C-alpha positions as a printed Julia matrix, in Angstrom:
283×3 Matrix{Float64}:
  -9.67   87.69   66.35
  -8.73   90.05   69.16
 -11.52   90.89   71.62
 -12.1    93.84   73.87
 -14.3    92.7    76.74
 -15.86   94.97   79.36
 -16.39   93.44   82.81
 -18.47   95.67   85.13
 -17.95   94.81   88.79
 -19.35   95.85   92.16
 -16.86   93.44   93.75
 -19.66   90.97   94.52
 -19.29   87.2    94.25
 -21.59   87.2    91.22
 -19.43   89.79   89.44
 -16.29   87.73   90.14
 -18.04   84.65   88.78
 -18.9    86.53   85.57
 -15.26   87.58   85.23
 -14.13   83.95   85.52
 -16.75   82.95   82.95
 -15.39   85.55   80.5
 -11.85   84.25   80.95
 -13.01   80.71   80.15
 -15.28   81.71   77.26
 -12.37   83.46   75.54
  -9.5    81.34   76.85
  -8.17   80.73   73.31
  -8.62   84.33   72.15
  -6.33   87.34   72.42
  -8.29   89.56   74.82
  -8.08   92.89   76.56
 -10.36   92.75   79.6
 -11.47   96.09   81.0
 -12.63   95.68   84.62
 -14.92   98.59   85.47
 -16.23   99.78   88.82
 -18.66  102.71   88.71
 -18.7   103.96   92.28
 -21.39  106.08   93.91
 -21.38  108.41   96.9
 -23.74  107.53   99.73
 -26.61  110.0   100.05
 -26.2   111.43   96.55
 -27.89  110.56   93.28
 -26.54  111.48   89.89
 -29.92  113.03   89.05
 -29.84  115.45   91.96
 -28.56  119.0    91.78
 -26.09  118.23   94.54
 -23.26  116.18   93.07
 -20.14  115.66   95.2
 -16.98  117.15   93.77
 -13.51  115.61   93.68
 -11.72  116.7    96.83
 -14.81  116.53   99.01
 -14.55  114.04  101.86
 -17.41  111.73  100.82
 -16.24  111.65   97.21
 -12.63  110.89   98.13
 -13.71  108.19  100.62
 -15.82  106.44   97.97
 -13.03  106.8    95.4
 -10.45  105.32   97.76
 -12.76  102.42   98.67
 -13.31  101.64   94.99
  -9.61  101.69   94.17
  -8.58   99.61   97.2
 -11.11   96.94   96.23
  -9.99   97.13   92.6
  -6.36   96.57   93.6
  -7.45   93.58   95.67
  -9.43   92.18   92.72
  -6.54   92.61   90.28
  -4.22   90.76   92.69
  -6.81   87.98   92.91
  -6.9    87.71   89.1
  -3.13   87.18   89.09
  -3.63   84.09   91.28
  -5.58   82.37   88.48
  -3.62   80.25   85.98
  -1.81   82.68   83.72
  -3.08   83.02   80.16
  -0.57   84.84   77.93
  -3.42   85.76   75.58
  -5.18   87.82   78.26
  -4.45   91.35   79.44
  -6.35   93.13   82.23
  -7.0    96.83   82.69
  -8.79   98.46   85.63
 -11.12  101.46   85.51
 -12.64  103.1    88.6
 -14.97  106.04   87.98
 -17.72  108.06   89.66
 -20.78  107.54   87.48
 -23.94  105.52   87.03
 -23.27  102.0    85.78
 -25.01  102.58   82.43
 -23.25  105.88   81.71
 -19.89  104.43   82.75
 -20.36  101.41   80.48
 -21.41  103.61   77.55
 -18.32  105.78   78.03
 -15.91  102.83   78.16
 -17.56  101.16   75.14
 -16.89  104.31   73.12
 -13.43  105.04   74.54
 -12.07  101.48   74.32
 -14.0   100.18   71.29
 -15.53   97.36   73.36
 -16.83   94.24   71.56
 -18.93   92.69   74.33
 -20.03   93.28   77.93
 -20.08   90.34   80.37
 -21.62   90.79   83.82
 -23.43   88.97   86.61
 -27.2    88.81   86.84
 -27.26   90.59   90.18
 -24.99   92.44   92.54
 -24.31   93.02   96.2
 -27.61   94.67   97.09
 -30.05   92.6    95.03
 -32.58   90.41   96.82
 -32.57   86.67   96.36
 -36.1    86.85   94.97
 -34.95   88.81   91.94
 -33.54   86.8    89.06
 -32.03   89.84   87.36
 -30.74   92.75   89.41
 -31.76   96.29   88.54
 -28.3    97.14   87.16
 -28.33   94.16   84.79
 -31.8    95.07   83.52
 -30.75   98.69   82.97
 -27.61   97.63   81.07
 -29.51   95.17   78.85
 -32.25   97.69   78.09
 -30.06  100.71   77.45
 -26.73   99.47   76.07
 -27.2    99.21   72.3
 -23.66   99.42   70.96
 -22.6    95.85   71.69
 -23.99   92.56   73.01
 -24.29   91.74   76.7
 -23.85   88.35   78.39
 -25.5    87.94   81.81
 -24.04   85.12   83.91
 -26.27   83.59   86.62
 -25.23   83.46   90.25
 -22.96   80.48   91.02
 -22.9    79.33   87.39
 -19.93   77.07   86.76
 -18.47   77.43   83.29
 -19.62   74.92   80.71
 -18.54   75.12   77.08
 -21.57   76.42   75.16
 -22.0    73.4    72.89
 -25.76   73.95   72.5
 -27.15   77.48   72.12
 -30.87   78.22   72.12
 -32.06   81.06   69.87
 -35.86   81.57   70.09
 -37.57   83.56   67.33
 -41.0    84.37   65.92
 -39.78   85.45   62.44
 -41.76   88.69   62.81
 -38.82   90.9    61.88
 -35.87   90.59   59.53
 -32.28   89.94   60.56
 -28.93   91.56   59.88
 -25.53   89.87   59.66
 -24.04   92.36   62.08
 -26.49   91.65   64.91
 -26.38   87.85   64.49
 -22.61   87.9    63.92
 -21.73   87.84   67.64
 -23.81   84.69   68.12
 -22.15   83.01   65.14
 -18.7    84.02   66.4
 -19.22   82.42   69.83
 -20.72   79.31   68.2
 -17.74   78.87   65.86
 -15.27   79.52   68.67
 -16.68   76.58   70.67
 -17.99   74.36   67.84
 -21.5    75.03   69.13
 -24.8    74.16   67.55
 -27.29   77.04   67.25
 -30.82   75.76   67.89
 -33.2    78.18   66.19
 -36.56   77.63   67.88
 -39.7    79.02   66.28
 -42.27   79.34   69.05
 -45.8    79.84   67.75
 -48.96   80.36   69.8
 -50.95   78.97   66.85
 -50.77   75.25   66.32
 -50.46   75.2    62.53
 -47.06   76.86   62.35
 -47.87   78.44   59.0
 -45.71   81.43   58.14
 -46.8    84.5    56.24
 -44.79   85.55   53.18
 -42.81   88.08   55.21
 -42.16   85.55   57.99
 -41.04   82.97   55.43
 -38.7    85.56   53.92
 -37.28   86.38   57.37
 -36.74   82.68   58.06
 -34.86   82.28   54.77
 -32.78   85.38   55.51
 -31.79   83.96   58.9
 -30.81   80.67   57.26
 -28.69   82.55   54.73
 -26.92   84.41   57.55
 -26.34   81.18   59.49
 -25.08   79.35   56.39
 -21.69   77.83   57.22
 -22.55   77.54   60.91
 -23.76   74.43   62.69
 -27.44   75.15   63.2
 -30.77   73.36   63.35
 -34.31   74.7    62.93
 -36.99   73.65   65.42
 -40.69   74.38   65.84
 -42.66   74.46   69.1
 -46.4    74.9    68.4
 -49.39   76.06   70.41
 -47.59   77.67   73.35
 -46.43   81.06   74.55
 -42.75   81.99   74.37
 -42.25   81.17   78.06
 -43.66   77.68   77.78
 -41.88   77.04   74.47
 -38.46   77.89   75.91
 -39.01   75.63   78.9
 -40.36   72.75   76.8
 -37.39   72.88   74.45
 -34.89   73.07   77.32
 -36.47   70.03   78.97
 -35.95   67.95   75.84
 -32.61   69.42   74.77
 -30.52   71.03   77.53
 -28.58   74.07   76.31
 -25.55   75.93   77.64
 -26.56   79.43   76.57
 -29.7    81.21   75.47
 -29.47   84.08   72.97
 -32.11   86.77   72.42
 -32.31   89.47   69.81
 -33.45   92.53   71.74
 -36.01   94.14   69.47
 -37.63   97.25   70.9
 -41.08   95.86   70.1
 -40.4    92.18   70.73
 -40.78   90.13   73.89
 -37.27   90.54   75.26
 -37.61   94.23   76.09
 -40.92   93.78   77.84
 -39.57   90.66   79.48
 -36.81   92.64   81.14
 -39.12   95.44   82.2
 -41.18   93.0    84.29
 -40.14   90.35   86.79
 -38.43   87.85   84.52
 -39.67   84.74   86.2
 -43.31   85.91   85.88
 -43.0    87.12   82.31
 -41.47   84.07   80.66
 -41.27   81.59   83.52
 -37.6    81.02   82.8
 -35.14   80.79   85.68
 -31.83   81.53   83.99
 -29.56   78.75   85.12
 -27.43   79.3    82.02
 -25.86   82.5    80.63
 -28.03   84.78   78.51
 -26.55   86.45   75.42
 -28.48   89.59   74.52
 -27.96   90.69   70.94
 -28.89   94.22   70.02
 -31.02   95.54   67.2
 -28.53   97.6    65.2
């Protein structure tokens, strides 16, 4: 399988770490990596009526700064051990990060976006930076992996996939999770977290559970049940007993992941992401 991977960067240490993670995650896969910097112009917002034009001093200064840093980054990439399966392409553009990502996804037929959890200007108190939250909430065309600050690559042998069985599943949206699991011989740990202690499923929930099992058939997976706790507590309890290398969420508009991102993450689910998060989209 050939992959087209989009790597947004603000040239921060976290962004570079996410780039290295992507190279390791797909080290055995033919990949085209598109390194994207969406630059801004100081004092302007894309929503304002005053947008700097190409040729204007501030625009050209920001453009030059972006391209100089991109050239430096591409030279740095060449210092890493060469992988003949990997090809790198650079894109520097004046735009918001979300609009730039959407444009490149469409233009380059991107399969997955991999980025850091925060950038240059994010405070240490924030687990996810504002750009990462915006990308995860608004990019619907492909999955997004968020890589924590200073995370050192570890083969994702155990993947946590929490669910409540409230909605049905589609092969297409779960397919990216299955693909990564098969690539690394990973086990997918499906964890049903239920605030009620009995764990009884309604007919529709039972049907959704069976559908998920049908989709996962042929993969290495295991079903788990964590009773009597909220999602936040259930995730932490499971991770304490069975450490995982990646956590995958299906981003339903009405499910907990969307609301989780809209609020401070650590308060909403009490989960400090020390491992990469794979966000799967509701197609």
